[in-house]
Short mmCIF file of C-alpha atoms in Angstrom, two decimals:
data_model
loop_
_atom_site.label_atom_id
_atom_site.label_comp_id
_atom_site.label_asym_id
_atom_site.label_seq_id
_atom_site.Cartn_x
_atom_site.Cartn_y
_atom_site.Cartn_z
CA GLU A 1 53.53 -21.34 34.98
CA LEU A 2 55.85 -18.38 34.66
CA LYS A 3 59.32 -18.95 36.08
CA VAL A 4 62.20 -16.49 36.11
CA GLU A 5 65.86 -17.41 36.39
CA GLN A 6 68.95 -15.26 36.75
CA ASN A 7 72.61 -15.98 36.39
CA PRO A 8 74.96 -15.65 37.92
CA LEU A 9 73.48 -15.58 41.41
CA PHE A 10 76.69 -14.15 42.86
CA LEU A 11 79.16 -11.94 41.06
CA SER A 12 82.37 -10.46 42.34
CA MET A 13 84.11 -8.12 39.95
CA GLN A 14 86.92 -5.61 39.98
CA GLU A 15 86.35 -1.92 39.50
CA GLY A 16 86.68 -0.87 35.89
CA LYS A 17 85.62 -4.23 34.46
CA ASN A 18 82.56 -5.04 32.34
CA TYR A 19 80.08 -7.82 32.99
CA THR A 20 76.57 -9.02 32.06
CA ILE A 21 73.78 -10.43 34.19
CA TYR A 22 71.27 -12.69 32.42
CA CYS A 23 67.55 -13.10 33.07
CA ASN A 24 65.60 -15.96 31.44
CA TYR A 25 61.87 -16.52 31.72
CA SER A 26 59.70 -19.46 30.80
CA THR A 27 56.53 -18.14 29.15
CA THR A 28 55.56 -15.34 26.83
CA SER A 29 55.75 -11.85 28.24
CA ASP A 30 56.42 -8.46 26.74
CA ARG A 31 57.16 -6.56 29.92
CA LEU A 32 60.21 -6.93 32.10
CA TYR A 33 61.55 -4.94 35.03
CA TRP A 34 64.97 -4.54 36.57
CA TYR A 35 65.30 -3.49 40.22
CA ARG A 36 68.18 -2.76 42.55
CA GLN A 37 68.21 -3.61 46.27
CA ASP A 38 70.82 -2.37 48.73
CA PRO A 39 71.40 -4.47 51.87
CA GLY A 40 68.52 -4.12 54.33
CA LYS A 41 66.65 -1.74 52.02
CA SER A 42 63.66 -1.86 49.74
CA LEU A 43 63.67 -2.19 45.95
CA GLU A 44 64.45 0.67 43.60
CA SER A 45 63.21 0.55 40.01
CA LEU A 46 65.96 0.72 37.36
CA PHE A 47 64.34 -0.10 34.02
CA VAL A 48 61.03 -1.05 32.45
CA LEU A 49 61.44 -2.89 29.13
CA LEU A 50 58.28 -3.02 27.06
CA SER A 51 58.96 -4.69 23.75
CA ASN A 52 61.26 -6.90 21.77
CA GLY A 53 64.55 -5.21 21.09
CA ALA A 54 64.04 -2.59 23.81
CA VAL A 55 67.26 -1.12 25.17
CA LYS A 56 67.54 1.28 28.09
CA GLN A 57 70.65 2.89 29.54
CA GLU A 58 71.28 4.76 32.75
CA GLY A 59 74.84 5.61 33.67
CA ARG A 60 76.97 2.45 33.68
CA LEU A 61 73.95 0.12 33.38
CA MET A 62 72.30 -0.94 30.13
CA ALA A 63 69.35 -3.33 29.91
CA SER A 64 67.96 -5.09 26.85
CA LEU A 65 65.06 -7.41 26.08
CA ASP A 66 64.73 -10.20 23.52
CA THR A 67 61.17 -11.51 23.81
CA LYS A 68 61.71 -14.24 21.22
CA ALA A 69 64.56 -15.73 23.23
CA ARG A 70 62.76 -14.86 26.52
CA LEU A 71 65.98 -13.24 27.67
CA SER A 72 66.97 -9.94 29.20
CA THR A 73 70.47 -8.75 29.95
CA LEU A 74 71.79 -6.13 32.35
CA HIS A 75 75.22 -4.99 31.22
CA ILE A 76 77.58 -3.23 33.59
CA THR A 77 80.26 -1.04 32.07
CA ALA A 78 83.41 -0.02 33.96
CA ALA A 79 82.03 -1.09 37.32
CA VAL A 80 82.41 1.12 40.38
CA HIS A 81 81.99 0.21 44.05
CA ASP A 82 78.65 2.11 44.26
CA LEU A 83 77.09 -0.49 41.97
CA SER A 84 77.46 -3.17 44.66
CA ALA A 85 73.90 -4.37 45.36
CA THR A 86 71.49 -7.16 44.52
CA TYR A 87 69.82 -6.87 41.12
CA PHE A 88 66.46 -8.46 40.41
CA CYS A 89 64.65 -8.97 37.16
CA ALA A 90 60.87 -9.41 37.24
CA VAL A 91 58.49 -10.48 34.52
CA GLU A 92 54.82 -9.64 34.15
CA GLY A 93 52.35 -12.38 33.31
CA THR A 94 50.21 -12.07 30.20
CA SER A 95 47.07 -11.36 32.23
CA TYR A 96 48.69 -8.17 33.58
CA ASP A 97 48.14 -9.16 37.17
CA LYS A 98 51.14 -10.86 38.71
CA VAL A 99 54.79 -9.97 38.49
CA ILE A 100 57.20 -12.84 39.14
CA PHE A 101 60.68 -12.07 40.45
CA GLY A 102 63.94 -13.82 39.71
CA PRO A 103 66.17 -14.95 42.60
CA GLY A 104 68.45 -11.94 42.31
CA THR A 105 72.12 -11.46 41.45
CA SER A 106 74.31 -10.28 44.31
CA LEU A 107 76.98 -8.02 42.84
CA SER A 108 80.11 -7.06 44.73
CA VAL A 109 82.50 -4.60 43.09
CA ILE A 110 85.98 -4.78 44.56
CA PRO A 111 88.39 -1.83 44.42
CA ASP B 1 55.14 13.75 48.37
CA GLY B 2 53.56 10.65 46.85
CA GLY B 3 54.71 7.25 47.96
CA ILE B 4 54.15 4.08 49.94
CA THR B 5 54.62 3.80 53.66
CA GLN B 6 54.89 0.65 55.74
CA SER B 7 54.78 0.33 59.50
CA PRO B 8 56.25 -0.68 61.74
CA LYS B 9 59.83 -0.94 60.52
CA TYR B 10 60.46 -3.83 62.94
CA LEU B 11 57.85 -6.14 64.44
CA PHE B 12 58.22 -8.87 67.02
CA ARG B 13 55.75 -11.71 67.21
CA LYS B 14 55.22 -14.11 70.06
CA GLU B 15 54.27 -17.68 69.32
CA GLY B 16 50.55 -18.09 68.67
CA GLN B 17 50.04 -14.37 68.13
CA ASN B 18 48.51 -12.69 65.09
CA VAL B 19 50.23 -9.51 63.95
CA THR B 20 49.24 -6.94 61.33
CA LEU B 21 51.57 -5.06 59.01
CA SER B 22 50.39 -1.74 57.64
CA CYS B 23 50.76 -0.54 54.05
CA GLU B 24 49.44 2.83 52.85
CA GLN B 25 49.89 4.55 49.46
CA ASN B 26 48.90 7.97 48.17
CA LEU B 27 49.79 7.32 44.53
CA ASN B 28 46.15 6.67 43.57
CA HIS B 29 47.14 3.18 42.42
CA ASP B 30 44.46 0.52 42.08
CA ALA B 31 46.78 -2.48 42.44
CA MET B 32 48.62 -3.39 45.63
CA TYR B 33 50.85 -6.35 46.47
CA TRP B 34 52.50 -8.07 49.41
CA TYR B 35 55.81 -9.90 49.02
CA ARG B 36 57.93 -11.89 51.41
CA GLN B 37 61.71 -11.93 51.15
CA ASP B 38 63.84 -14.43 53.04
CA PRO B 39 67.55 -13.73 53.58
CA GLY B 40 69.55 -13.99 50.38
CA GLN B 41 66.49 -14.85 48.32
CA GLY B 42 64.12 -13.25 45.86
CA LEU B 43 60.60 -11.96 46.43
CA ARG B 44 57.62 -14.28 46.70
CA LEU B 45 54.09 -13.02 46.19
CA ILE B 46 51.74 -13.47 49.16
CA TYR B 47 48.56 -11.63 48.13
CA TYR B 48 47.59 -8.99 45.63
CA SER B 49 44.59 -6.76 45.09
CA GLN B 50 43.53 -4.95 41.95
CA ILE B 51 40.43 -3.24 43.30
CA VAL B 52 38.84 -2.34 46.61
CA ASN B 53 37.10 -5.25 48.37
CA ASP B 54 38.80 -7.82 46.16
CA PHE B 55 42.10 -9.68 46.48
CA GLN B 56 43.79 -12.79 45.15
CA LYS B 57 46.15 -15.35 46.65
CA GLY B 58 49.72 -15.33 45.46
CA ASP B 59 52.16 -18.21 45.60
CA ILE B 60 52.56 -18.43 49.40
CA ALA B 61 49.24 -17.23 50.90
CA GLU B 62 48.91 -19.92 53.59
CA GLY B 63 49.12 -18.44 57.08
CA TYR B 64 48.42 -14.90 55.90
CA SER B 65 45.29 -12.81 55.42
CA VAL B 66 44.61 -9.39 53.90
CA SER B 67 41.83 -6.86 53.50
CA ARG B 68 41.27 -4.03 51.04
CA GLU B 69 38.56 -1.80 52.44
CA LYS B 70 40.11 1.39 51.09
CA LYS B 71 42.04 2.08 47.91
CA GLU B 72 44.96 3.54 49.86
CA SER B 73 45.37 0.72 52.37
CA PHE B 74 46.26 -2.99 52.13
CA PRO B 75 47.11 -4.42 55.57
CA LEU B 76 48.62 -7.89 55.91
CA THR B 77 47.94 -10.11 58.93
CA VAL B 78 50.43 -12.83 59.76
CA THR B 79 48.41 -15.43 61.60
CA SER B 80 49.49 -18.05 64.10
CA ALA B 81 49.13 -20.60 61.31
CA GLN B 82 52.25 -19.20 59.67
CA LYS B 83 54.90 -21.31 61.37
CA ASN B 84 57.95 -19.59 59.93
CA PRO B 85 57.09 -15.89 59.71
CA THR B 86 60.57 -14.43 60.16
CA ALA B 87 61.25 -12.47 56.96
CA PHE B 88 61.35 -9.04 55.34
CA TYR B 89 57.89 -8.03 54.09
CA LEU B 90 57.54 -5.62 51.20
CA CYS B 91 54.40 -3.89 50.02
CA ALA B 92 54.12 -2.51 46.49
CA SER B 93 51.57 -0.69 44.36
CA SER B 94 51.08 -0.02 40.68
CA ILE B 95 48.60 1.05 38.05
CA ASP B 96 46.22 -1.79 37.24
CA ARG B 97 47.32 -2.59 33.71
CA ARG B 98 44.21 -4.62 33.02
CA ARG B 99 42.34 -1.34 33.02
CA THR B 100 44.61 0.11 30.37
CA GLY B 101 43.97 -2.91 28.17
CA GLY B 102 47.59 -3.80 28.59
CA VAL B 103 48.67 -0.64 26.82
CA PRO B 104 52.39 -0.25 27.33
CA LEU B 105 53.10 2.31 30.00
CA GLN B 106 56.35 3.37 31.52
CA GLU B 107 55.00 2.30 34.86
CA THR B 108 56.50 -0.01 37.40
CA GLN B 109 55.70 -1.32 40.84
CA TYR B 110 56.61 1.11 43.61
CA PHE B 111 57.84 -0.47 46.80
CA GLY B 112 57.52 0.59 50.40
CA PRO B 113 60.50 0.57 52.81
CA GLY B 114 59.59 -2.84 54.23
CA THR B 115 58.81 -4.38 57.62
CA ARG B 116 61.18 -6.84 59.24
CA LEU B 117 59.27 -9.45 61.26
CA LEU B 118 61.03 -11.42 63.94
CA VAL B 119 59.76 -14.18 66.21
CA LEU B 120 60.42 -14.02 69.95
#
């Protein structure tokens, strides 16, 4: 059964600092998503990672995928307050039907 | 504009009552999904459908029912059997990747704005 874990679950960081959020999953998959959710809002797609070694960057966020280690990272560079949100990773099962979500990482960037 | 709409934004349910949440998409997606999100938690899959007139149970289907009579629509009914229905419900749609043979596509699930269900 596919399980997805994230750590940390809560992250408070100062503006200008760097940090990494980790996403581990339990069974083989070659497709991983990162989403952002603002309080009370729906989910916004950030990245789709399709293969081992994939790296995507958008602004201060960079995501990578290591399928052998079953690990994805979301790296935040020089954090700003606007990045405060909950970040979810989600992993697709090998039968291309279900997508299983991690518990989310609640990020708070403090001025 | 293409997208997913959900209605209503807020829904109040009385005890013993069935209520239906609407989800409509005009993205021409085959696959549609319903998720439940409890405060401070991740998303849990309720039901999903990959083709009209067919749907599958997710991880927490008990107390819920769905139909898929049209490609664009995937309504969710919260029945009286669901004893703790208060949550944020999110509908999503995507290309059915089984039909692409799993060919990598830069496609993701697109989410609607959500319905917040509260019990009176």
